[in-house]
Short mmCIF file of C-alpha atoms in Angstrom, two decimals:
data_model
loop_
_atom_site.label_atom_id
_atom_site.label_comp_id
_atom_site.label_asym_id
_atom_site.label_seq_id
_atom_site.Cartn_x
_atom_site.Cartn_y
_atom_site.Cartn_z
CA MET A 1 87.74 31.05 21.92
CA ARG A 2 89.64 32.22 25.15
CA LYS A 3 93.01 33.94 24.69
CA GLY A 4 96.09 32.45 26.51
CA TYR A 5 99.57 33.52 27.08
CA LEU A 6 102.47 31.35 27.72
CA GLY A 7 105.37 32.21 30.04
CA VAL A 8 108.58 30.05 30.34
CA ASP A 9 111.17 30.40 33.07
CA ILE A 10 114.28 28.43 32.12
CA GLY A 11 116.79 27.97 34.95
CA SER A 12 119.93 25.76 35.13
CA ILE A 13 118.13 23.33 37.62
CA SER A 14 114.37 23.59 36.71
CA THR A 15 112.16 24.76 33.91
CA LYS A 16 108.80 26.27 34.71
CA ALA A 17 106.01 27.37 32.56
CA VAL A 18 102.37 28.68 32.66
CA VAL A 19 99.55 29.50 30.45
CA ILE A 20 97.36 32.26 31.80
CA ASP A 21 94.05 33.80 30.58
CA GLU A 22 93.52 37.54 29.95
CA GLY A 23 92.75 38.06 33.65
CA GLY A 24 96.14 36.54 34.72
CA ALA A 25 94.62 33.24 36.05
CA ILE A 26 96.67 30.19 35.48
CA LEU A 27 95.13 27.56 33.18
CA ALA A 28 97.99 25.21 32.75
CA GLU A 29 101.38 24.71 34.64
CA SER A 30 104.50 22.68 34.35
CA TYR A 31 107.68 22.30 36.53
CA LEU A 32 110.36 19.85 35.59
CA TRP A 33 114.27 19.47 35.74
CA THR A 34 116.21 21.06 33.09
CA GLU A 35 118.90 18.24 33.10
CA GLY A 36 121.51 20.43 31.28
CA ASN A 37 119.37 20.68 28.15
CA PRO A 38 117.12 23.67 28.01
CA ILE A 39 115.79 22.84 24.54
CA ALA A 40 114.78 19.36 25.39
CA ALA A 41 113.34 20.59 28.74
CA VAL A 42 111.14 23.16 26.96
CA LYS A 43 109.92 20.58 24.39
CA ARG A 44 108.78 18.31 27.35
CA VAL A 45 107.05 21.46 28.94
CA LEU A 46 105.20 22.13 25.74
CA ILE A 47 103.93 18.63 25.55
CA GLU A 48 102.62 18.88 29.18
CA MET A 49 100.93 22.26 28.59
CA GLU A 50 99.27 21.02 25.31
CA SER A 51 98.02 18.07 27.13
CA GLN A 52 96.65 20.08 29.95
CA LEU A 53 94.81 22.50 27.56
CA ALA A 54 93.41 19.59 25.30
CA GLY A 55 89.65 19.90 24.92
CA SER A 56 89.53 23.58 26.02
CA ASP A 57 88.95 26.58 23.85
CA VAL A 58 92.24 28.24 24.89
CA CYS A 59 94.38 29.52 22.05
CA VAL A 60 97.83 30.76 23.02
CA LEU A 61 98.61 34.04 21.21
CA SER A 62 101.68 35.33 22.94
CA SER A 63 104.80 33.99 24.70
CA GLY A 64 107.64 35.30 26.81
CA THR A 65 110.83 33.81 28.27
CA THR A 66 112.98 34.54 31.39
CA GLY A 67 115.70 32.71 33.23
CA SER A 68 119.26 32.09 32.41
CA ALA A 69 118.52 30.37 29.07
CA ARG A 70 115.84 33.10 28.24
CA GLU A 71 117.58 34.22 24.99
CA LEU A 72 118.10 30.69 23.66
CA ILE A 73 114.57 29.70 24.43
CA GLY A 74 113.12 32.86 23.31
CA SER A 75 114.46 32.43 19.88
CA VAL A 76 113.35 28.68 19.79
CA LEU A 77 109.68 29.74 20.68
CA GLY A 78 109.68 32.96 18.74
CA ALA A 79 108.85 34.78 21.93
CA GLN A 80 107.32 38.22 21.87
CA VAL A 81 109.15 39.20 24.97
CA VAL A 82 112.36 38.20 26.71
CA LYS A 83 113.13 39.74 30.16
CA ASN A 84 115.58 39.09 33.05
CA GLU A 85 114.46 37.28 36.24
CA ILE A 86 114.23 40.45 38.29
CA THR A 87 111.56 41.99 36.13
CA ALA A 88 109.59 38.79 35.71
CA HIS A 89 109.61 37.88 39.42
CA ALA A 90 108.56 41.46 40.34
CA MET A 91 105.79 41.39 37.81
CA GLY A 92 104.47 38.16 38.81
CA THR A 93 104.50 38.85 42.64
CA LEU A 94 102.99 42.36 42.16
CA SER A 95 99.97 40.55 40.34
CA LEU A 96 99.17 38.76 43.51
CA HIS A 97 100.53 41.20 46.11
CA PRO A 98 100.23 44.76 45.05
CA ASP A 99 101.57 46.00 48.41
CA VAL A 100 104.73 43.84 48.57
CA HIS A 101 107.85 45.53 49.74
CA THR A 102 110.40 42.72 49.70
CA ILE A 103 110.74 39.59 47.61
CA PHE A 104 113.09 36.83 48.72
CA GLU A 105 113.82 34.11 45.95
CA ILE A 106 115.95 31.09 46.36
CA GLY A 107 116.15 28.93 43.29
CA GLY A 108 118.14 25.78 42.31
CA GLN A 109 121.56 27.67 41.93
CA ASP A 110 120.89 31.24 42.56
CA SER A 111 119.13 33.52 44.87
CA LYS A 112 117.86 37.14 44.74
CA ILE A 113 116.34 39.88 46.74
CA ILE A 114 114.12 42.50 45.16
CA VAL A 115 113.10 45.63 47.12
CA LEU A 116 109.92 47.48 45.90
CA ARG A 117 108.20 50.68 47.01
CA ASP A 118 104.86 51.76 45.71
CA GLY A 119 104.83 48.90 43.27
CA VAL A 120 108.06 49.67 41.61
CA PRO A 121 111.32 47.76 42.03
CA VAL A 122 114.09 50.06 43.49
CA ASP A 123 116.78 47.77 44.44
CA TYR A 124 117.84 44.20 44.01
CA ALA A 125 120.77 41.83 44.36
CA MET A 126 121.76 38.25 43.42
CA ASN A 127 124.02 35.85 45.17
CA THR A 128 127.68 36.33 44.25
CA LEU A 129 129.18 33.49 46.47
CA CYS A 130 129.04 29.74 45.68
CA ALA A 131 125.71 27.68 45.83
CA ALA A 132 125.78 27.27 49.54
CA GLY A 133 122.51 29.05 50.08
CA THR A 134 120.45 27.67 47.18
CA GLY A 135 118.35 24.66 46.41
CA SER A 136 121.15 22.48 44.94
CA PHE A 137 122.92 22.77 48.32
CA LEU A 138 120.04 21.39 50.20
CA SER A 139 119.57 18.64 47.54
CA SER A 140 123.21 17.59 47.90
CA GLN A 141 122.75 17.50 51.74
CA SER A 142 119.63 15.50 51.44
CA ARG A 143 121.42 12.85 49.47
CA ARG A 144 124.26 12.76 52.10
CA LEU A 145 121.72 12.33 54.87
CA GLY A 146 119.60 9.80 52.98
CA ILE A 147 116.29 11.84 53.59
CA PRO A 148 114.19 13.15 50.67
CA VAL A 149 114.54 16.95 50.43
CA GLU A 150 110.81 17.30 50.36
CA GLU A 151 110.77 16.10 53.88
CA PHE A 152 113.47 18.47 55.20
CA GLY A 153 111.10 21.08 56.45
CA ASP A 154 109.13 18.57 58.62
CA TYR A 155 112.25 17.29 60.14
CA ALA A 156 113.44 20.93 60.98
CA LEU A 157 110.22 21.75 62.74
CA ARG A 158 110.66 18.80 64.99
CA SER A 159 114.01 20.06 66.19
CA GLN A 160 114.21 21.24 69.83
CA ARG A 161 117.93 22.40 69.63
CA PRO A 162 119.10 23.27 66.09
CA THR A 163 122.78 22.92 65.80
CA LYS A 164 124.98 25.47 64.19
CA ILE A 165 126.23 24.69 60.61
CA ALA A 166 128.61 26.86 58.82
CA GLY A 167 126.65 27.88 55.75
CA ARG A 168 128.87 30.35 53.96
CA CYS A 169 130.62 27.73 51.75
CA THR A 170 129.35 24.28 50.61
CA VAL A 171 132.77 22.76 51.55
CA PHE A 172 132.78 24.11 55.07
CA ALA A 173 129.04 23.20 55.39
CA GLU A 174 129.46 19.73 54.42
CA SER A 175 132.47 19.21 56.59
CA ASP A 176 130.46 20.66 59.50
CA LEU A 177 127.49 18.46 58.83
CA VAL A 178 129.52 15.39 58.81
CA HIS A 179 131.36 16.33 62.00
CA LYS A 180 128.02 17.14 63.87
CA ALA A 181 126.71 13.91 62.64
CA GLN A 182 129.74 11.92 63.87
CA ILE A 183 129.50 13.46 67.32
CA GLY A 184 125.97 12.29 67.77
CA TYR A 185 123.60 15.40 67.04
CA ALA A 186 120.10 14.30 66.09
CA ILE A 187 119.11 14.45 62.45
CA GLU A 188 116.34 16.90 63.16
CA ASP A 189 118.73 19.30 64.92
CA ILE A 190 121.31 18.98 61.93
CA ILE A 191 118.56 19.74 59.39
CA ALA A 192 117.20 22.64 61.29
CA GLY A 193 120.79 23.86 61.50
CA LEU A 194 121.04 23.62 57.67
CA CYS A 195 117.81 25.67 57.36
CA ASN A 196 119.16 28.35 59.69
CA ALA A 197 122.50 28.34 57.88
CA ILE A 198 120.78 28.97 54.46
CA VAL A 199 118.76 31.83 55.82
CA GLY A 200 121.76 33.30 57.62
CA ASN A 201 123.90 33.04 54.53
CA TYR A 202 121.15 34.72 52.41
CA LEU A 203 120.71 37.72 54.80
CA ASN A 204 124.25 38.22 55.29
CA ASN A 205 125.17 38.12 51.59
CA VAL A 206 122.26 38.65 49.23
CA GLY A 207 120.40 40.70 51.62
CA LYS A 208 123.34 42.76 52.98
CA GLY A 209 122.64 46.50 53.10
CA LYS A 210 119.13 46.07 51.84
CA GLU A 211 116.09 47.74 53.52
CA ILE A 212 113.96 44.59 54.42
CA GLN A 213 110.47 45.76 55.15
CA PRO A 214 107.14 43.83 55.30
CA PRO A 215 105.03 42.69 53.43
CA ILE A 216 107.60 40.06 52.54
CA VAL A 217 107.00 37.31 49.86
CA PHE A 218 109.24 34.26 49.69
CA GLN A 219 109.29 32.26 46.39
CA GLY A 220 111.39 29.82 44.35
CA GLY A 221 111.66 26.05 44.90
CA VAL A 222 113.23 26.45 48.38
CA SER A 223 110.06 28.36 49.65
CA LYS A 224 108.41 24.89 49.76
CA ASN A 225 110.70 24.05 52.76
CA VAL A 226 108.78 25.08 55.83
CA GLY A 227 111.96 24.87 58.00
CA VAL A 228 113.54 27.68 55.76
CA VAL A 229 110.20 29.68 55.95
CA GLU A 230 110.31 29.47 59.71
CA ALA A 231 114.01 30.41 59.86
CA PHE A 232 113.13 33.59 57.84
CA LYS A 233 110.31 34.49 60.05
CA ARG A 234 112.48 34.14 63.17
CA LEU A 235 115.62 36.03 61.77
CA THR A 236 113.73 38.85 60.21
CA GLY A 237 111.18 39.37 62.87
CA HIS A 238 108.44 39.61 60.18
CA ASP A 239 105.80 37.39 58.67
CA VAL A 240 106.83 35.77 55.45
CA GLN A 241 104.22 34.85 52.82
CA VAL A 242 104.58 31.92 50.55
CA ASP A 243 102.12 31.28 47.63
CA GLU A 244 101.08 27.85 46.44
CA CYS A 245 102.30 28.95 42.95
CA GLY A 246 105.60 30.60 44.36
CA HIS A 247 107.84 28.26 42.40
CA LEU A 248 106.04 29.42 39.15
CA MET A 249 106.34 33.30 39.83
CA GLY A 250 108.89 34.01 37.23
CA ALA A 251 106.90 32.11 34.44
CA LEU A 252 103.70 33.94 35.58
CA GLY A 253 105.53 37.31 35.51
CA ILE A 254 106.73 36.86 31.91
CA ALA A 255 103.41 35.45 30.82
CA LEU A 256 101.86 38.70 32.14
CA LEU A 257 104.46 40.74 30.22
CA ALA A 258 103.86 38.74 27.02
CA ARG A 259 100.09 39.46 27.41
CA ASP A 260 100.86 43.24 27.84
CA THR A 261 102.84 43.56 24.65
CA GLY A 262 99.61 43.43 22.61
CA VAL A 263 101.42 41.57 19.97
CA GLU A 264 99.30 38.46 19.18
CA ARG A 265 99.70 35.56 16.84
CA GLU A 266 98.71 32.01 17.39
CA PHE A 267 101.56 29.93 19.07
CA ASP A 268 102.52 26.73 17.24
CA PHE A 269 103.06 23.83 19.57
CA GLY A 270 104.53 22.04 16.73
CA VAL A 271 107.86 23.61 17.92
CA ARG A 272 108.23 20.58 20.12
CA ASP A 273 108.85 18.41 17.03
CA MET A 274 111.31 20.70 15.34
CA SER A 275 115.15 20.17 15.39
CA PHE A 276 117.18 23.00 17.07
CA ASP A 277 120.98 23.25 17.11
CA THR A 278 123.16 25.88 18.68
CA VAL A 279 126.47 26.86 17.13
CA GLY A 280 129.20 28.97 18.59
CA ASP A 281 131.86 30.60 16.61
CA GLU A 282 134.39 33.43 17.03
CA CYS A 283 133.76 36.38 14.75
CA GLY A 284 137.51 37.30 14.10
CA GLY A 285 136.58 40.62 12.37
CA CYS A 286 138.41 42.84 14.91
CA ALA A 287 140.28 42.67 17.98
CA ASN A 288 137.19 41.98 20.06
CA ASN A 289 136.85 38.64 18.54
CA CYS A 290 133.27 38.25 19.83
CA GLU A 291 132.04 34.73 20.54
CA VAL A 292 128.81 34.60 18.68
CA VAL A 293 126.05 31.95 19.36
CA CYS A 294 123.67 31.05 16.63
CA VAL A 295 120.35 29.12 16.84
CA LEU A 296 119.60 26.92 13.91
CA ARG A 297 115.97 25.48 13.26
CA ASN A 298 116.12 22.45 10.91
CA GLY A 299 119.48 23.81 9.73
CA GLU A 300 118.27 27.32 9.00
CA PHE A 301 119.58 30.26 10.97
CA VAL A 302 116.89 31.64 13.52
CA ASP A 303 118.77 33.98 15.78
CA GLY A 304 122.24 34.82 17.22
CA TRP A 305 123.78 37.00 20.01
CA GLY A 306 127.13 37.62 21.67
CA ASN A 307 128.31 40.22 18.84
CA ARG A 308 129.13 43.76 19.57
CA CYS A 309 128.39 44.96 16.14
CA ALA A 310 126.07 44.08 13.21
CA THR A 311 128.96 42.81 11.24
CA GLY A 312 129.68 39.94 13.70
CA ILE A 313 126.33 38.07 13.08
CA GLU A 314 126.64 38.42 9.37
CA ARG A 315 130.22 37.22 9.44
CA VAL A 316 129.21 34.13 11.28
CA LYS A 317 126.12 33.44 9.18
CA THR A 318 128.47 33.51 6.12
CA THR A 319 130.78 30.85 7.75
CA LEU A 320 127.76 28.66 8.66
CA ARG A 321 126.59 28.75 4.92
CA ALA A 322 129.98 27.93 3.73
#
């Protein structure tokens, strides 16, 4: 029997998962859209992972979750470890690039920068403005132009004269894009301008004040866009590395952290067939009036959070039993 470790990264746009072996090699992987329902997305992920592992001697013994729905899905899976995206992405990247100094990450609705020195994260930042510099922005523009977002990079590389697009805000960017199209700019030049705008927005906001040093690794779904990669190389003046599994780096990192807990028990893929509900309630026990969120499995309380004291959970559990 080979030991396996499950890592799940649940974002607002996409859900990613990997199963790794003891050495950190990826044995199974999944990437699909969250579609506003993280529990349903994780159930579909588990079906894919189980299918890929069918016929092998791999036994999953530990699991971890990261991403914006990490607490909810951590409760659903009974995960041994739940960590934020900064920790997970740093861990995953260091496993492949021990000498990395800067991590660029642009996902569906957020982006982040992680600065590392001697293998230790020393600084980070996440986007604080709108989604103008993220994957959802690119996807909306691809629909507007009628070109699959997967082809954006190739279009951008064919451009000889990228046009300037205002990328600080989605409203201004869309208005600018329409204007440039109406006055006759080539599609290639407009798309190259969008790629430049995303990188300029990222460096001027997420990367503002950060000490960007090579080696640089770029990851997240947008790292698959070669037009954005080339824009990063040109504007930073450094080589930018992109891994084939760059879109899975958060899942890889949390799987490695799950492995390192040393806490092992056989993971039950039957979770995919269980019924889960989330219930929110206001405690009302004091002036804080905490909004407590509870996860129920087949009607039974599993976990809860949002409370500022132990009394909050117990008060809401009593309400649920009533």
